[in-house]
């Protein structure tokens, strides 16, 4: 039977939209900074706090589900079988979720919050530990709980929720009986289109941000002066890597790269622990974790009240949370796909607790060792980060003598592969949502090219806050869909209990 290479209407619409917006941004870049960025900042000011409280509630709801009778159910239904081993599963979910961001911000973000803490000093006097705690609020359990909820909602847990990974099924449950079949088809189309846009621009922002750090590394290590040329080469390598990985599929491509990166990340942490004093790392880890627990249990419910300037939250924490929401559709579908057959309690432990623990260790080791080294050797690391946070990691490693170069190149390789493993998972899910045939190579290449093109357009602007703003373009409208997904998911469970 001949293969149908005709793209679906959804895929054509999504591709045209993504490419058209990329071309418009390239031709009229001022629209991004003078129009788009202020609009997104204003929307975050209105939506950020309510959404933050919603994610707070979801974190505690996920923990409750893990210890409830629902925790014994299987992702994908009672007959689902586990496809991936424990290590491969954990590696893939971590690499897809946020691995590249930890490299970018591992030293920089806690250091920035230490140098200039946004928290009221009367409440959190130790800026080092509170800086780590605030970083963990942005990168820790809340983010992973949001991903976990997406995976649960899309995991086929209820008998009427549709197949695992069907992103529109929970919404259909929420509006069941309210609209006719014609409107249901239009709604399904719109949901998938918005989800594709959210995924696309969320990953584009990540590729652009990661390229900034990779470019800075090449600039410092090799003396590369042409920012655009080096940026183009980096994005080309990233695109080549995620295209090959996506073509090879889950087991041969994505799982292999994810496992390699986890081994490399572990080696980096062990290497640092051997060559830097360990006591400052322990101190900041314990103090930061304690402050983090305080923030989660008390302060996050009235987050803006503990900040020196409440508007700070829109540029950082709220922006991050909408970024996680933008990634939610693809990470959720991806988690539902790779977690089939696992009990819900194990799924929650693997998706929320394990990555949060790794995140605490990662930021503690990288930021704790950098800050301690700066204070002991007057190395200028914090000053360099304050001036340009993309160079913090490299300035720190350069202080470590002969092994500094090895650590820098290892970090660059780690970042390159982490961003590729996020992008290949996104391409996989985008093609699945758009109804593309797995054997359609043109579809794979088209989406890979579109991601690379849009990331390069952003890179030309050389504006990290803009990257974060673009990353959440699709998340803002997707928030409405997410709320309907939660309603539909809850409705299905209530019906089953009856």
CSV table of C-alpha atoms in Angstrom, one decimal:
chain,number,residue,atom,x,y,z
A,1,UNK,CA,0.0,0.0,0.0
A,2,UNK,CA,1.6,3.4,-1.0
A,3,UNK,CA,2.5,5.8,1.8
A,4,UNK,CA,0.3,8.9,2.1
A,5,UNK,CA,2.8,11.8,2.1
A,6,UNK,CA,0.1,14.5,2.1
A,7,UNK,CA,0.3,16.7,5.2
A,8,UNK,CA,-2.8,17.0,7.3
A,9,UNK,CA,-4.6,20.4,7.4
A,10,UNK,CA,-3.5,20.8,11.0
A,11,UNK,CA,0.1,20.3,10.1
A,12,UNK,CA,0.0,22.6,7.1
A,13,UNK,CA,-1.7,25.3,9.2
A,14,UNK,CA,0.7,25.0,12.1
A,15,UNK,CA,3.8,25.0,9.9
A,16,UNK,CA,2.6,28.0,7.9
A,17,UNK,CA,1.9,29.9,11.1
A,18,UNK,CA,5.3,29.1,12.7
A,19,UNK,CA,7.3,29.9,9.6
A,20,UNK,CA,5.3,33.1,8.9
A,21,UNK,CA,5.8,34.4,12.4
A,22,UNK,CA,9.5,33.6,12.1
A,23,UNK,CA,9.8,35.5,8.8
A,24,UNK,CA,7.8,38.5,10.2
A,25,UNK,CA,10.1,38.6,13.3
A,26,UNK,CA,13.2,38.5,11.0
A,27,UNK,CA,12.0,41.3,8.8
A,28,UNK,CA,10.6,43.5,11.6
A,29,UNK,CA,12.6,42.6,14.7
A,30,UNK,CA,11.5,45.8,16.5
A,31,UNK,CA,8.0,44.3,16.8
A,32,UNK,CA,9.5,41.7,19.2
A,33,UNK,CA,11.0,44.3,21.6
A,34,UNK,CA,8.6,47.2,21.2
A,35,UNK,CA,5.3,45.4,20.9
A,36,UNK,CA,5.5,41.7,21.9
A,37,UNK,CA,7.6,42.0,25.0
A,38,UNK,CA,5.5,44.8,26.7
A,39,UNK,CA,2.3,42.9,26.0
A,40,UNK,CA,3.5,39.7,27.5
A,41,UNK,CA,4.9,41.5,30.5
A,42,UNK,CA,1.5,43.1,31.1
A,43,UNK,CA,-0.3,39.8,30.7
A,44,UNK,CA,2.0,38.2,33.2
A,45,UNK,CA,1.2,41.0,35.7
A,46,UNK,CA,-2.4,40.0,35.5
A,47,UNK,CA,-2.2,36.2,35.1
A,48,UNK,CA,1.0,35.4,37.0
A,49,UNK,CA,-0.2,35.4,40.6
A,50,UNK,CA,-3.4,33.4,40.0
A,51,UNK,CA,-1.5,30.8,37.9
A,52,UNK,CA,1.2,30.6,40.5
A,53,UNK,CA,-1.4,29.8,43.2
A,54,UNK,CA,-2.9,27.2,40.9
A,55,UNK,CA,0.4,25.5,40.5
A,56,UNK,CA,0.9,25.6,44.3
A,57,UNK,CA,-2.4,23.7,44.6
A,58,UNK,CA,-1.5,21.2,41.9
A,59,UNK,CA,1.8,20.4,43.7
A,60,UNK,CA,0.0,19.4,46.9
A,61,UNK,CA,-2.8,17.6,44.9
A,62,UNK,CA,-0.1,15.5,43.2
A,63,UNK,CA,1.4,14.6,46.5
A,64,UNK,CA,-2.0,13.6,47.8
A,65,UNK,CA,-2.7,11.5,44.7
A,66,UNK,CA,0.5,9.6,45.2
A,67,UNK,CA,-0.5,8.3,48.7
A,68,UNK,CA,-4.2,7.9,47.9
A,69,UNK,CA,-5.8,4.7,46.4
A,70,UNK,CA,-5.5,6.4,43.0
A,71,UNK,CA,-1.7,6.0,43.4
A,72,UNK,CA,-2.2,2.2,42.7
A,73,UNK,CA,-3.6,2.8,39.2
A,74,UNK,CA,-1.4,2.3,36.2
A,75,UNK,CA,-0.5,5.0,33.6
A,76,UNK,CA,-2.2,3.8,30.4
A,77,UNK,CA,-4.8,1.6,32.1
A,78,UNK,CA,-4.7,-1.8,33.9
A,79,UNK,CA,-3.4,-3.7,30.9
A,80,UNK,CA,-0.5,-1.3,30.0
A,81,UNK,CA,3.0,-2.8,30.1
A,82,UNK,CA,6.2,-1.0,31.1
A,83,UNK,CA,8.3,-0.4,28.0
A,84,UNK,CA,11.5,1.3,29.3
A,85,UNK,CA,13.8,0.4,32.2
A,86,UNK,CA,14.0,2.6,35.3
A,87,UNK,CA,17.2,4.3,34.4
A,88,UNK,CA,16.2,4.9,30.8
A,89,UNK,CA,12.8,6.3,31.9
A,90,UNK,CA,14.3,8.7,34.4
A,91,UNK,CA,17.0,9.8,32.0
A,92,UNK,CA,14.4,10.6,29.3
A,93,UNK,CA,12.0,12.5,31.5
A,94,UNK,CA,14.7,14.6,33.0
A,95,UNK,CA,16.4,15.4,29.7
A,96,UNK,CA,13.1,16.3,28.1
A,97,UNK,CA,11.9,18.4,31.0
A,98,UNK,CA,14.6,20.9,31.7
A,99,UNK,CA,18.1,19.6,31.5
A,100,UNK,CA,19.5,22.4,29.3
A,101,UNK,CA,18.2,25.1,31.7
A,102,UNK,CA,20.2,23.7,34.6
A,103,UNK,CA,23.5,24.2,32.6
A,104,UNK,CA,22.5,27.7,31.6
A,105,UNK,CA,21.5,28.8,35.1
A,106,UNK,CA,23.4,26.4,37.4
A,107,UNK,CA,25.9,29.0,38.5
A,108,UNK,CA,24.2,32.2,37.3
A,109,UNK,CA,20.7,32.3,38.8
A,110,UNK,CA,21.6,31.5,42.5
A,111,UNK,CA,24.6,33.9,42.2
A,112,UNK,CA,22.3,36.7,40.7
A,113,UNK,CA,19.9,36.3,43.6
A,114,UNK,CA,22.8,36.3,46.1
A,115,UNK,CA,24.3,39.5,44.7
A,116,UNK,CA,20.9,41.3,44.4
A,117,UNK,CA,18.3,39.4,46.4
A,118,UNK,CA,14.7,40.2,45.4
A,119,UNK,CA,13.5,38.9,48.8
A,120,UNK,CA,12.9,41.1,51.8
A,121,UNK,CA,16.1,40.9,53.9
A,122,UNK,CA,14.1,41.1,57.2
A,123,UNK,CA,12.5,37.7,56.2
A,124,UNK,CA,15.5,36.0,54.5
A,125,UNK,CA,18.7,37.6,55.9
A,126,UNK,CA,21.1,35.0,54.4
A,127,UNK,CA,21.2,35.9,50.7
A,128,UNK,CA,23.2,32.8,49.7
A,129,UNK,CA,20.7,30.3,51.0
A,130,UNK,CA,17.7,32.4,50.1
A,131,UNK,CA,19.2,32.8,46.6
A,132,UNK,CA,19.3,29.0,46.2
A,133,UNK,CA,15.8,28.7,47.6
A,134,UNK,CA,14.3,31.2,45.2
A,135,UNK,CA,16.1,29.4,42.3
A,136,UNK,CA,14.5,26.1,43.5
A,137,UNK,CA,11.1,27.7,43.6
A,138,UNK,CA,11.6,28.5,39.9
A,139,UNK,CA,13.1,25.1,38.9
A,140,UNK,CA,12.1,22.6,41.5
A,141,UNK,CA,9.0,20.7,42.6
A,142,UNK,CA,6.4,23.2,41.2
A,143,UNK,CA,7.7,22.8,37.7
A,144,UNK,CA,7.9,19.0,37.8
A,145,UNK,CA,4.4,18.8,39.5
A,146,UNK,CA,3.0,20.8,36.6
A,147,UNK,CA,4.6,18.3,34.2
A,148,UNK,CA,3.3,15.4,36.3
A,149,UNK,CA,-0.2,16.7,36.1
A,150,UNK,CA,0.0,17.0,32.3
A,151,UNK,CA,1.2,13.4,32.2
A,152,UNK,CA,-1.6,12.2,34.5
A,153,UNK,CA,-4.3,14.1,32.6
A,154,UNK,CA,-3.0,12.6,29.3
A,155,UNK,CA,-2.0,9.2,30.6
A,156,UNK,CA,-5.3,7.4,29.8
A,157,UNK,CA,-6.0,6.7,33.5
A,158,UNK,CA,-9.8,6.8,33.2
A,159,UNK,CA,-11.8,4.4,31.0
A,160,UNK,CA,-13.3,7.3,28.9
A,161,UNK,CA,-10.3,9.5,28.7
A,162,UNK,CA,-9.3,8.3,25.3
A,163,UNK,CA,-5.9,6.9,24.3
A,164,UNK,CA,-2.9,8.0,26.2
A,165,UNK,CA,-1.4,11.2,24.9
A,166,UNK,CA,-4.7,12.5,23.4
A,167,UNK,CA,-4.4,16.1,24.3
A,168,UNK,CA,-8.0,17.1,23.4
A,169,UNK,CA,-9.7,14.2,25.2
A,170,UNK,CA,-9.9,15.8,28.7
A,171,UNK,CA,-11.4,19.0,27.2
A,172,UNK,CA,-14.0,16.9,25.2
A,173,UNK,CA,-15.0,15.3,28.5
A,174,UNK,CA,-15.4,18.8,30.1
A,175,UNK,CA,-17.7,20.0,27.3
A,176,UNK,CA,-19.5,16.7,26.7
A,177,UNK,CA,-23.2,17.3,25.9
A,178,UNK,CA,-22.6,21.1,25.5
A,179,UNK,CA,-21.6,21.2,21.8
A,180,UNK,CA,-22.5,19.2,18.7
A,181,UNK,CA,-20.1,17.0,16.7
A,182,UNK,CA,-19.2,19.8,14.2
A,183,UNK,CA,-18.0,22.1,17.0
A,184,UNK,CA,-16.3,19.2,18.7
A,185,UNK,CA,-14.1,18.7,15.6
A,186,UNK,CA,-13.3,22.4,15.4
A,187,UNK,CA,-12.5,22.4,19.1
A,188,UNK,CA,-10.1,19.4,18.7
A,189,UNK,CA,-8.4,21.2,15.8
A,190,UNK,CA,-8.0,24.4,17.8
A,191,UNK,CA,-6.7,22.7,20.9
A,192,UNK,CA,-4.0,20.8,18.9
A,193,UNK,CA,-3.0,23.9,17.0
A,194,UNK,CA,-2.6,26.0,20.1
A,195,UNK,CA,-0.7,23.1,21.8
A,196,UNK,CA,1.7,22.9,18.8
A,197,UNK,CA,2.3,26.6,18.9
A,198,UNK,CA,3.0,26.5,22.6
A,199,UNK,CA,5.4,23.6,22.2
A,200,UNK,CA,7.1,25.2,19.2
A,201,UNK,CA,7.8,28.6,20.7
A,202,UNK,CA,8.6,27.2,24.1
A,203,UNK,CA,11.4,25.1,22.6
A,204,UNK,CA,12.5,27.9,20.3
A,205,UNK,CA,13.2,30.1,23.4
A,206,UNK,CA,15.2,27.3,24.9
A,207,UNK,CA,17.3,26.7,21.8
A,208,UNK,CA,18.0,30.5,21.5
A,209,UNK,CA,18.9,30.8,25.2
A,210,UNK,CA,21.2,27.7,25.1
A,211,UNK,CA,22.9,29.0,22.0
A,212,UNK,CA,23.7,32.2,23.9
A,213,UNK,CA,25.7,30.2,26.4
A,214,UNK,CA,27.3,28.0,23.9
A,215,UNK,CA,28.3,31.0,21.8
A,216,UNK,CA,29.8,32.7,24.9
A,217,UNK,CA,31.8,29.5,25.6
A,218,UNK,CA,33.2,29.4,22.1
A,219,UNK,CA,34.0,33.1,22.3
A,220,UNK,CA,36.0,32.7,25.6
A,221,UNK,CA,37.7,29.4,24.7
A,222,UNK,CA,38.5,29.8,21.0
A,223,UNK,CA,38.4,33.6,20.6
A,224,UNK,CA,35.6,33.4,18.0
A,225,UNK,CA,34.6,37.0,17.2
A,226,UNK,CA,31.7,36.6,14.7
A,227,UNK,CA,28.7,36.1,16.9
A,228,UNK,CA,26.3,35.5,14.1
A,229,UNK,CA,28.4,33.0,12.3
A,230,UNK,CA,29.2,31.0,15.5
A,231,UNK,CA,25.5,31.2,16.5
A,232,UNK,CA,24.5,29.9,13.1
A,233,UNK,CA,26.9,26.9,13.4
A,234,UNK,CA,25.7,26.1,16.9
A,235,UNK,CA,22.0,26.1,15.9
A,236,UNK,CA,22.9,24.0,12.8
A,237,UNK,CA,24.6,21.4,15.0
A,238,UNK,CA,21.7,21.4,17.5
A,239,UNK,CA,19.2,21.0,14.7
A,240,UNK,CA,21.3,18.2,13.1
A,241,UNK,CA,21.5,16.4,16.4
A,242,UNK,CA,17.8,16.6,17.3
A,243,UNK,CA,16.8,15.7,13.7
A,244,UNK,CA,18.9,12.5,13.7
A,245,UNK,CA,17.8,11.6,17.2
A,246,UNK,CA,14.1,12.1,16.3
A,247,UNK,CA,14.5,10.1,13.1
A,248,UNK,CA,16.1,7.2,15.1
A,249,UNK,CA,13.1,7.2,17.5
A,250,UNK,CA,12.6,6.8,21.2
A,251,UNK,CA,14.8,3.8,22.0
A,252,UNK,CA,17.7,4.3,19.6
A,253,UNK,CA,17.8,8.1,19.5
A,254,UNK,CA,16.2,9.9,22.5
A,255,UNK,CA,16.9,7.2,25.1
A,256,UNK,CA,20.5,6.8,24.1
A,257,UNK,CA,21.3,10.5,24.2
A,258,UNK,CA,19.4,11.0,27.5
A,259,UNK,CA,21.4,8.2,29.2
A,260,UNK,CA,24.7,9.6,27.9
A,261,UNK,CA,23.9,13.1,29.2
A,262,UNK,CA,22.9,11.7,32.7
A,263,UNK,CA,26.3,10.0,32.9
A,264,UNK,CA,28.1,13.1,31.8
A,265,UNK,CA,26.2,15.3,34.2
A,266,UNK,CA,27.0,12.9,37.1
A,267,UNK,CA,30.6,12.9,36.1
A,268,UNK,CA,30.7,16.8,36.2
A,269,UNK,CA,29.2,16.9,39.7
A,270,UNK,CA,31.6,14.3,41.0
A,271,UNK,CA,34.6,16.1,39.4
A,272,UNK,CA,33.6,19.4,41.1
A,273,UNK,CA,33.1,17.7,44.4
A,274,UNK,CA,36.7,16.3,44.2
A,275,UNK,CA,38.4,19.6,43.3
A,276,UNK,CA,36.5,22.2,45.3
A,277,UNK,CA,35.9,22.5,49.1
A,278,UNK,CA,32.8,20.5,50.0
A,279,UNK,CA,31.8,22.2,53.2
A,280,UNK,CA,30.4,25.4,51.6
A,281,UNK,CA,28.3,23.2,49.2
A,282,UNK,CA,26.8,21.3,52.2
A,283,UNK,CA,26.1,24.6,54.0
A,284,UNK,CA,24.3,26.2,51.1
A,285,UNK,CA,22.5,23.0,50.2
A,286,UNK,CA,21.1,22.5,53.8
A,287,UNK,CA,20.3,26.2,54.3
A,288,UNK,CA,18.9,26.6,50.8
A,289,UNK,CA,16.7,23.5,51.1
A,290,UNK,CA,15.4,24.7,54.5
A,291,UNK,CA,14.5,28.2,53.0
A,292,UNK,CA,13.0,26.4,50.1
A,293,UNK,CA,10.7,24.4,52.3
A,294,UNK,CA,9.7,27.6,54.1
A,295,UNK,CA,8.9,29.3,50.8
A,296,UNK,CA,6.8,26.3,49.6
A,297,UNK,CA,4.8,25.9,52.7
A,298,UNK,CA,4.2,29.5,53.6
A,299,UNK,CA,5.5,32.3,51.4
A,300,UNK,CA,4.5,31.1,48.0
A,301,UNK,CA,0.8,31.6,48.8
A,302,UNK,CA,1.4,35.3,49.1
A,303,UNK,CA,4.5,35.4,47.0
A,304,UNK,CA,4.6,39.1,46.1
A,305,UNK,CA,4.4,40.1,49.7
A,306,UNK,CA,7.9,38.7,50.4
A,307,UNK,CA,9.5,40.5,47.5
A,308,UNK,CA,11.2,43.9,47.6
A,309,UNK,CA,9.5,44.8,44.3
A,310,UNK,CA,6.4,42.7,43.5
A,311,UNK,CA,6.9,43.3,39.7
A,312,UNK,CA,10.1,41.2,39.9
A,313,UNK,CA,7.9,38.0,39.9
A,314,UNK,CA,6.6,38.8,36.4
A,315,UNK,CA,10.1,38.9,34.9
A,316,UNK,CA,11.3,35.7,36.7
A,317,UNK,CA,9.1,33.3,38.6
A,318,UNK,CA,5.8,33.9,36.7
A,319,UNK,CA,7.6,33.8,33.4
A,320,UNK,CA,9.2,30.5,34.3
A,321,UNK,CA,5.9,29.0,35.3
A,322,UNK,CA,4.3,29.9,32.0
A,323,UNK,CA,7.4,28.5,30.3
A,324,UNK,CA,6.8,25.2,32.0
A,325,UNK,CA,3.1,25.5,30.9
A,326,UNK,CA,4.3,26.0,27.3
A,327,UNK,CA,6.4,22.8,27.6
A,328,UNK,CA,3.6,21.0,29.3
A,329,UNK,CA,1.8,19.7,26.2
A,330,UNK,CA,4.9,18.0,24.8
A,331,UNK,CA,6.4,16.9,28.1
A,332,UNK,CA,3.0,15.7,29.2
A,333,UNK,CA,2.4,13.7,26.0
A,334,UNK,CA,6.0,12.5,26.1
A,335,UNK,CA,5.7,11.4,29.8
A,336,UNK,CA,2.4,9.6,29.1
A,337,UNK,CA,4.1,7.8,26.2
A,338,UNK,CA,7.2,6.6,28.1
A,339,UNK,CA,5.5,5.9,31.4
A,340,UNK,CA,2.9,3.3,30.2
A,341,UNK,CA,2.4,0.5,32.8
A,342,UNK,CA,3.9,2.3,35.8
A,343,UNK,CA,1.9,2.8,38.9
A,344,UNK,CA,0.8,6.4,39.5
A,345,UNK,CA,2.7,6.6,42.8
A,346,UNK,CA,5.9,5.5,41.1
A,347,UNK,CA,5.3,7.9,38.3
A,348,UNK,CA,4.9,10.8,40.7
A,349,UNK,CA,8.0,9.8,42.7
A,350,UNK,CA,9.9,9.6,39.4
A,351,UNK,CA,8.6,12.8,37.8
A,352,UNK,CA,8.4,15.1,40.9
A,353,UNK,CA,10.7,13.9,43.7
A,354,UNK,CA,13.7,12.5,41.8
A,355,UNK,CA,14.1,15.5,39.5
A,356,UNK,CA,13.6,17.9,42.4
A,357,UNK,CA,16.3,16.2,44.4
A,358,UNK,CA,18.7,16.3,41.4
A,359,UNK,CA,17.9,20.0,40.9
A,360,UNK,CA,18.7,20.7,44.6
A,361,UNK,CA,22.0,18.9,44.3
A,362,UNK,CA,22.9,20.5,40.9
A,363,UNK,CA,22.3,24.1,42.0
A,364,UNK,CA,23.9,23.5,45.4
A,365,UNK,CA,27.1,22.0,43.9
A,366,UNK,CA,27.5,24.6,41.1
A,367,UNK,CA,26.4,27.7,42.8
A,368,UNK,CA,27.8,26.8,46.2
A,369,UNK,CA,31.2,26.0,44.9
A,370,UNK,CA,31.3,29.1,42.6
A,371,UNK,CA,30.2,31.5,45.4
A,372,UNK,CA,32.6,30.0,47.9
A,373,UNK,CA,35.5,30.1,45.4
A,374,UNK,CA,34.8,33.7,44.7
A,375,UNK,CA,34.7,34.7,48.3
A,376,UNK,CA,37.9,32.8,49.1
A,377,UNK,CA,40.0,33.8,46.1
A,378,UNK,CA,38.4,37.1,45.3
A,379,UNK,CA,38.0,35.7,41.7
A,380,UNK,CA,35.4,38.2,40.5
A,381,UNK,CA,32.9,35.5,39.6
A,382,UNK,CA,29.9,37.3,41.1
A,383,UNK,CA,30.9,40.6,39.5
A,384,UNK,CA,31.2,38.8,36.1
A,385,UNK,CA,27.8,37.3,36.5
A,386,UNK,CA,26.2,40.6,37.5
A,387,UNK,CA,27.7,42.1,34.3
A,388,UNK,CA,26.8,39.2,32.0
A,389,UNK,CA,25.3,36.1,33.4
A,390,UNK,CA,26.1,34.0,30.4
A,391,UNK,CA,29.8,34.0,31.3
A,392,UNK,CA,29.5,33.1,35.0
A,393,UNK,CA,30.0,29.3,34.5
A,394,UNK,CA,33.1,29.9,32.3
A,395,UNK,CA,34.7,32.5,34.6
A,396,UNK,CA,34.3,30.0,37.5
A,397,UNK,CA,35.7,27.0,35.6
A,398,UNK,CA,38.7,29.1,34.4
A,399,UNK,CA,39.7,29.5,38.0
A,400,UNK,CA,40.2,25.8,38.5
A,401,UNK,CA,43.5,25.4,36.6
A,402,UNK,CA,44.1,22.7,34.1
A,403,UNK,CA,40.8,20.9,34.7
A,404,UNK,CA,38.9,24.1,34.0
A,405,UNK,CA,39.1,23.7,30.2
A,406,UNK,CA,37.9,20.1,30.4
A,407,UNK,CA,35.0,21.2,32.6
A,408,UNK,CA,34.0,24.0,30.1
A,409,UNK,CA,34.0,21.7,27.1
A,410,UNK,CA,32.2,19.0,29.0
A,411,UNK,CA,29.5,21.5,30.0
A,412,UNK,CA,29.2,22.8,26.4
A,413,UNK,CA,28.7,19.2,25.2
A,414,UNK,CA,26.2,18.5,28.0
A,415,UNK,CA,24.2,21.6,27.1
A,416,UNK,CA,24.3,20.8,23.4
A,417,UNK,CA,22.9,17.4,23.9
A,418,UNK,CA,20.4,18.4,26.6
A,419,UNK,CA,18.8,21.0,24.3
A,420,UNK,CA,18.8,18.4,21.5
A,421,UNK,CA,17.0,15.9,23.7
A,422,UNK,CA,14.4,18.4,24.5
A,423,UNK,CA,13.9,19.4,20.9
A,424,UNK,CA,13.8,15.9,19.6
A,425,UNK,CA,11.1,15.0,22.1
A,426,UNK,CA,9.2,18.2,21.0
A,427,UNK,CA,9.5,17.3,17.3
A,428,UNK,CA,8.2,13.8,18.1
A,429,UNK,CA,5.2,15.1,19.9
A,430,UNK,CA,4.4,18.0,17.4
A,431,UNK,CA,4.3,15.5,14.6
A,432,UNK,CA,2.1,13.1,16.6
A,433,UNK,CA,-0.3,16.0,17.5
A,434,UNK,CA,-0.4,17.2,13.9
A,435,UNK,CA,-1.3,13.7,12.6
A,436,UNK,CA,1.9,13.2,10.6
A,437,UNK,CA,2.8,9.7,9.5
A,438,UNK,CA,6.0,8.5,11.3
A,439,UNK,CA,7.5,7.5,7.9
A,440,UNK,CA,7.1,11.0,6.5
A,441,UNK,CA,10.6,12.3,6.5
A,442,UNK,CA,9.7,15.6,4.9
A,443,UNK,CA,7.6,16.4,8.0
A,444,UNK,CA,10.5,15.7,10.3
A,445,UNK,CA,12.8,17.9,8.3
A,446,UNK,CA,10.3,20.7,8.0
A,447,UNK,CA,9.7,21.0,11.7
A,448,UNK,CA,13.4,20.7,12.4
A,449,UNK,CA,14.1,23.5,10.0
A,450,UNK,CA,11.3,25.7,11.4
A,451,UNK,CA,12.7,25.3,14.9
A,452,UNK,CA,16.2,26.2,13.8
A,453,UNK,CA,15.1,29.1,11.7
A,454,UNK,CA,13.0,30.7,14.5
A,455,UNK,CA,15.8,30.2,17.0
A,456,UNK,CA,18.3,31.9,14.8
A,457,UNK,CA,15.9,34.9,14.3
A,458,UNK,CA,15.8,35.2,18.1
A,459,UNK,CA,19.5,34.8,18.4
A,460,UNK,CA,20.1,37.8,16.2
A,461,UNK,CA,18.3,39.9,18.8
A,462,UNK,CA,20.8,38.8,21.5
A,463,UNK,CA,18.2,39.4,24.1
A,464,UNK,CA,17.8,36.7,26.8
A,465,UNK,CA,14.6,38.3,28.4
A,466,UNK,CA,13.1,38.4,24.9
A,467,UNK,CA,13.8,34.7,24.5
A,468,UNK,CA,11.8,34.0,27.7
A,469,UNK,CA,9.0,36.2,26.5
A,470,UNK,CA,8.8,34.4,23.1
A,471,UNK,CA,8.9,31.1,24.9
A,472,UNK,CA,5.6,31.7,26.6
A,473,UNK,CA,3.6,33.1,23.6
A,474,UNK,CA,1.7,29.9,23.2
A,475,UNK,CA,1.4,29.2,26.9
A,476,UNK,CA,-0.9,32.2,27.6
A,477,UNK,CA,-3.8,31.0,25.4
A,478,UNK,CA,-3.0,27.4,26.4
A,479,UNK,CA,-3.8,28.2,30.0
A,480,UNK,CA,-7.5,28.2,29.1
A,481,UNK,CA,-7.2,24.7,27.6
A,482,UNK,CA,-5.2,23.5,30.6
A,483,UNK,CA,-8.0,24.6,32.9
A,484,UNK,CA,-10.6,22.7,30.8
A,485,UNK,CA,-8.3,19.6,30.8
A,486,UNK,CA,-8.3,19.7,34.6
A,487,UNK,CA,-12.1,20.0,34.7
A,488,UNK,CA,-12.5,17.1,32.2
A,489,UNK,CA,-10.0,14.9,34.1
A,490,UNK,CA,-11.8,15.5,37.4
A,491,UNK,CA,-15.2,15.0,35.8
A,492,UNK,CA,-14.1,11.6,34.4
A,493,UNK,CA,-12.9,10.4,37.8
A,494,UNK,CA,-16.1,11.5,39.6
A,495,UNK,CA,-18.2,9.7,37.0
A,496,UNK,CA,-16.1,6.5,37.5
A,497,UNK,CA,-16.5,6.7,41.3
A,498,UNK,CA,-20.3,7.0,40.9
